[in-house]
CSV table of C-alpha atoms in Angstrom, one decimal:
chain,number,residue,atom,x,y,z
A,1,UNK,CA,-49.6,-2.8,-56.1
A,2,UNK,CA,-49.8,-2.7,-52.3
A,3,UNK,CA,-47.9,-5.8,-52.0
A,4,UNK,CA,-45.1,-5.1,-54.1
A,5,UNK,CA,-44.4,-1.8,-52.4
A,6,UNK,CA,-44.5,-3.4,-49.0
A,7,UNK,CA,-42.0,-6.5,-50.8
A,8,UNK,CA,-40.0,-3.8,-52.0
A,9,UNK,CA,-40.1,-2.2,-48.6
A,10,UNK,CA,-38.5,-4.9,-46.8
A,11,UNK,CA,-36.5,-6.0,-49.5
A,12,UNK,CA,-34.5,-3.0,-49.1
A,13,UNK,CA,-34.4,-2.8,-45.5
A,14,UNK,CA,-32.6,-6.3,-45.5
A,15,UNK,CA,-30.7,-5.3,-48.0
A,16,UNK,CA,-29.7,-2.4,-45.9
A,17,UNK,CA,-29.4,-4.2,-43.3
A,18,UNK,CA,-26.9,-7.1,-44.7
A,19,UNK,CA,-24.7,-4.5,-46.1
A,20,UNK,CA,-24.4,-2.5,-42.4
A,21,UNK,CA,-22.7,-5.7,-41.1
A,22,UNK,CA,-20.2,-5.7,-43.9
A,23,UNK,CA,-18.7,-2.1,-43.0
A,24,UNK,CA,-15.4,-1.8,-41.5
A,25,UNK,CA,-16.2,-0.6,-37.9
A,26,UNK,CA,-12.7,-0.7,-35.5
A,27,UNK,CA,-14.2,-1.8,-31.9
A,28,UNK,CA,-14.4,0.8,-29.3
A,29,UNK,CA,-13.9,3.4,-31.6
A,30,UNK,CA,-16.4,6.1,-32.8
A,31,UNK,CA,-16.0,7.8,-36.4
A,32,UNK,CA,-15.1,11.4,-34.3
A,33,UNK,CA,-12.2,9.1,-32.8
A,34,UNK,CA,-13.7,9.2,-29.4
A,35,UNK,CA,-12.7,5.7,-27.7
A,36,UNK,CA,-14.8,3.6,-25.3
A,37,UNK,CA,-14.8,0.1,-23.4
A,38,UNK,CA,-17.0,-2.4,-26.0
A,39,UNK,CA,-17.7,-4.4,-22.0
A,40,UNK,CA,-16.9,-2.7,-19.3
A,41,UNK,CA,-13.7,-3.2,-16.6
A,42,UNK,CA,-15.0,-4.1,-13.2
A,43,UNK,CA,-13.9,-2.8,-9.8
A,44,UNK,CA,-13.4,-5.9,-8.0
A,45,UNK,CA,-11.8,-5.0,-4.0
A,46,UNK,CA,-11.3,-2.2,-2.5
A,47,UNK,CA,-8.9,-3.0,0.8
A,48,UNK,CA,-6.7,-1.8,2.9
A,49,UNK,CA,-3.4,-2.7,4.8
A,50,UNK,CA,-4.5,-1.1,8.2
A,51,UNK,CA,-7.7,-0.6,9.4
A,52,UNK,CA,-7.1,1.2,12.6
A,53,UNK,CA,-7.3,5.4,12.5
A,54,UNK,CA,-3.8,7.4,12.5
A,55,UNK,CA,-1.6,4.5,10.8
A,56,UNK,CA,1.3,5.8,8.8
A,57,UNK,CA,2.4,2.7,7.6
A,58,UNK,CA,-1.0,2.0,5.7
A,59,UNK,CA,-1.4,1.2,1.9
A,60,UNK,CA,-5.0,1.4,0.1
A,61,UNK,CA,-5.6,-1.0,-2.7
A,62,UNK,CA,-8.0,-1.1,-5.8
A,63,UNK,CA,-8.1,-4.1,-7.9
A,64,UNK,CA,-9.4,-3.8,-11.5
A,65,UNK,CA,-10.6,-6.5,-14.1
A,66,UNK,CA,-10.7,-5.5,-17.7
A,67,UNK,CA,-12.1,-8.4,-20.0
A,68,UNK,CA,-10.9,-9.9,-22.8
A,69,UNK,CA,-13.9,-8.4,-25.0
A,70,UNK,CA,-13.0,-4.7,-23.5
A,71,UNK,CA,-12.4,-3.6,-27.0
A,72,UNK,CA,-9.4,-0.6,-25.5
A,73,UNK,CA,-6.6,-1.1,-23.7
A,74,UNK,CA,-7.1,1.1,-20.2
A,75,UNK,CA,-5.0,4.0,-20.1
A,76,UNK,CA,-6.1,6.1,-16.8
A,77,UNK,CA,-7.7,5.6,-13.5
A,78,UNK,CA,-9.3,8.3,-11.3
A,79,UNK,CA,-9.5,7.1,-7.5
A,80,UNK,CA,-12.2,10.2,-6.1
A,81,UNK,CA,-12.7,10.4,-2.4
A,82,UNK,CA,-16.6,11.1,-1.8
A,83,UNK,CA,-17.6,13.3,1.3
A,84,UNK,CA,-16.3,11.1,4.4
A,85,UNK,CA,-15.7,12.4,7.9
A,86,UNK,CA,-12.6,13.2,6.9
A,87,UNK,CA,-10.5,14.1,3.5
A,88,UNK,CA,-7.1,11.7,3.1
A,89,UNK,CA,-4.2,13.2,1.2
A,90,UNK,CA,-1.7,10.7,-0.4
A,91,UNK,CA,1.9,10.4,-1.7
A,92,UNK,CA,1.6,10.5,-5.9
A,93,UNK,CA,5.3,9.5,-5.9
A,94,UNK,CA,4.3,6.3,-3.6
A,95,UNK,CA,1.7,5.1,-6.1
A,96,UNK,CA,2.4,1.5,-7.3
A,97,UNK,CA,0.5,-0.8,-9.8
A,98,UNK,CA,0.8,-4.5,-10.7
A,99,UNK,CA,-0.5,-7.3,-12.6
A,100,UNK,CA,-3.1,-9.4,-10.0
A,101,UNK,CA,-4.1,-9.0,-7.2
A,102,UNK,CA,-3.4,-8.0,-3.5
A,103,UNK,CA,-2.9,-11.4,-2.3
A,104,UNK,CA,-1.3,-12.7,-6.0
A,105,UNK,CA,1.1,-9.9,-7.0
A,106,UNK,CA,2.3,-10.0,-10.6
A,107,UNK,CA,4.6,-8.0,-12.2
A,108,UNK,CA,5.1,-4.6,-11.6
A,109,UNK,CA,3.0,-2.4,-14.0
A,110,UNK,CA,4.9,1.4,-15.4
A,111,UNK,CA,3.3,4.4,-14.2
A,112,UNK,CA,3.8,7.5,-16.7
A,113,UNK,CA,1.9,10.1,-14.4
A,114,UNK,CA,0.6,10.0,-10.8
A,115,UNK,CA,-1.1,13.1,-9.7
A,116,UNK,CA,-2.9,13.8,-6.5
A,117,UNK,CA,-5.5,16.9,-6.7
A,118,UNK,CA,-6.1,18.2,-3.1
A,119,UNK,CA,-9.1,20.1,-4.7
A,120,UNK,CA,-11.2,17.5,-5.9
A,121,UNK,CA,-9.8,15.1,-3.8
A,122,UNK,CA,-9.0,12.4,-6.2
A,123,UNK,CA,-5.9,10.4,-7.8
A,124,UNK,CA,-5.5,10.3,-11.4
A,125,UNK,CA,-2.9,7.4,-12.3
A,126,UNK,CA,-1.7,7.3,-16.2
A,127,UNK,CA,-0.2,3.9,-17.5
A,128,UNK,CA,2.1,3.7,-20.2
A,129,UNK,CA,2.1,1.4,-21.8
A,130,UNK,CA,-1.9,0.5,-21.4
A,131,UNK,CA,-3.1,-2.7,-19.8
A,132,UNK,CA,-4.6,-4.7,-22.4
A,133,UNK,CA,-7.7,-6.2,-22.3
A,134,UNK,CA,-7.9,-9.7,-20.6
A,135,UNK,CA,-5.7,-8.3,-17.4
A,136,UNK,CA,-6.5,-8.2,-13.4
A,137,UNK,CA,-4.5,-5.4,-11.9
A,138,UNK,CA,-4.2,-3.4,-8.7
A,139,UNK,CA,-3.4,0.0,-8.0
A,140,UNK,CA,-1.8,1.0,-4.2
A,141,UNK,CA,-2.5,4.1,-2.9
A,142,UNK,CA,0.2,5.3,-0.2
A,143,UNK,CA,-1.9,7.7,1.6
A,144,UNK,CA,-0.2,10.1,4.2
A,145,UNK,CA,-1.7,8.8,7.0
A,146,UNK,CA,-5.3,6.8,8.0
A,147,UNK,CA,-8.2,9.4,9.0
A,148,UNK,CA,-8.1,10.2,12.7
A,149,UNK,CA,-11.4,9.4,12.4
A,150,UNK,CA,-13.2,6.8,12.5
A,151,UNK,CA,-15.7,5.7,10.1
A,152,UNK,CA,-16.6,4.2,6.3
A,153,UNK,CA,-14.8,6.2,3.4
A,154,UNK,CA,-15.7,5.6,-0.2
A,155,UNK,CA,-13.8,6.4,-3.2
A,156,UNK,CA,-15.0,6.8,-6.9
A,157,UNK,CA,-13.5,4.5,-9.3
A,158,UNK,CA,-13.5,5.8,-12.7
A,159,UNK,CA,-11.6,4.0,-15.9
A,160,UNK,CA,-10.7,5.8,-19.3
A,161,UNK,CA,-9.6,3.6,-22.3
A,162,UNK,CA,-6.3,4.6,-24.4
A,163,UNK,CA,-7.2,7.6,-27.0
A,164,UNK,CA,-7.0,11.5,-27.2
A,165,UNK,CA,-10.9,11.4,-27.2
A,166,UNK,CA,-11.4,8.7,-23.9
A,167,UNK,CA,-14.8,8.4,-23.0
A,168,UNK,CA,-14.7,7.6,-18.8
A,169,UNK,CA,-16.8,4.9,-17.3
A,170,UNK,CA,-17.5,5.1,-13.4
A,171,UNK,CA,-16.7,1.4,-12.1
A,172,UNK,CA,-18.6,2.5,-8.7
A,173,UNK,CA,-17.2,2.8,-5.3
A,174,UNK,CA,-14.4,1.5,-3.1
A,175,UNK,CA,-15.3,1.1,0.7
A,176,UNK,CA,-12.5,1.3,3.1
A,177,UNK,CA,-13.9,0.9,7.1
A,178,UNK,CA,-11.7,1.9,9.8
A,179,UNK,CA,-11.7,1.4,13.8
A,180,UNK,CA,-10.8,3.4,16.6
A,181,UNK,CA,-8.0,1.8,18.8
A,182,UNK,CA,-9.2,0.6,22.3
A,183,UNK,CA,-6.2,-0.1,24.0
């Protein structure tokens, strides 16, 4: 009797099991409608066109993978400045995206929304239409000027995938150095 309740037992937990595999389930997708990466983008640079303190000329770039098994399409990217020696303010209207990289520019990527918060220090960039999984892009930051001072700054990367419910993911931080002039 003990053995036919623990056959039945396992029976129906493969049973269960098998018939899990079979339901519809749309990838990166939750039932609520909340969408997330199914593998995650990576932050792959962070550099910078100058390197030297008080530069106007200077551009900052951030160059994104997002795999072909991503699952979403990547809608938004929040560049965060963390505490530094000193806050940078950028030019929103300046912002510029592309397929590739720094070195390897594609072709130019359409910004629906760039919007710099002086408040929480960060850069929120909207795409439409959303990068597809299976792309390399770069974002350029135009900021106002380089720090006047000298030191490391490091800005948050986080990545939100296309839907009214996004659910972020932090790629890490970009590291920009820069050097006093000695002349």
């Amino acid at each position: 009797m003990k053995t036919l309740r623990v056959y039945r037992f396992v029976l129906s937990n493969l049973l269960m099991s098998f018939f899990v595999f079979l339901l519809p389930v749309q990838a990166g997708q939750l039932n609520n409608g909340q969408t997330f990466f199914d593998h995650p983008p990576l932050l792959l640079e962070a550099s910078t066109t100058y390197k030297e303190v008080w530069v106007w000329a200077a551009r900052y770039y951030f160059t994104i993978f997002l795999p072909d098994n991503a699952g979403e399409p990547l809608k938004q990217v929040v560049f965060q400045q963390k505490p530094s020696p000193e806050m940078i303010d950028f030019y929103p209207e300046k912002t510029i995206a592309f397929m590739g990289t720094r070195d390897e520019r594609g072709k130019g990527l359409n910004i629906q929304q760039s919007q710099w918060n002086p408040e929480t220090n960060s850069m929120t960039i909207t795409f439409d239409p959303p990068i597809p999984p299976g792309a390399t892009i770069t974002v350029g930051l135009k900021p106002l000027q380089n720090p006047s001072v000298a030191g490391t700054y490091l800005f948050g990367v986080t990545v939100f995938p296309e839907g009214a419910i996004a659910q972020s993911m932090y790629l890490g931080v970009g590291r920009l150095h820069f050097y006093k002039n000695y002349w």
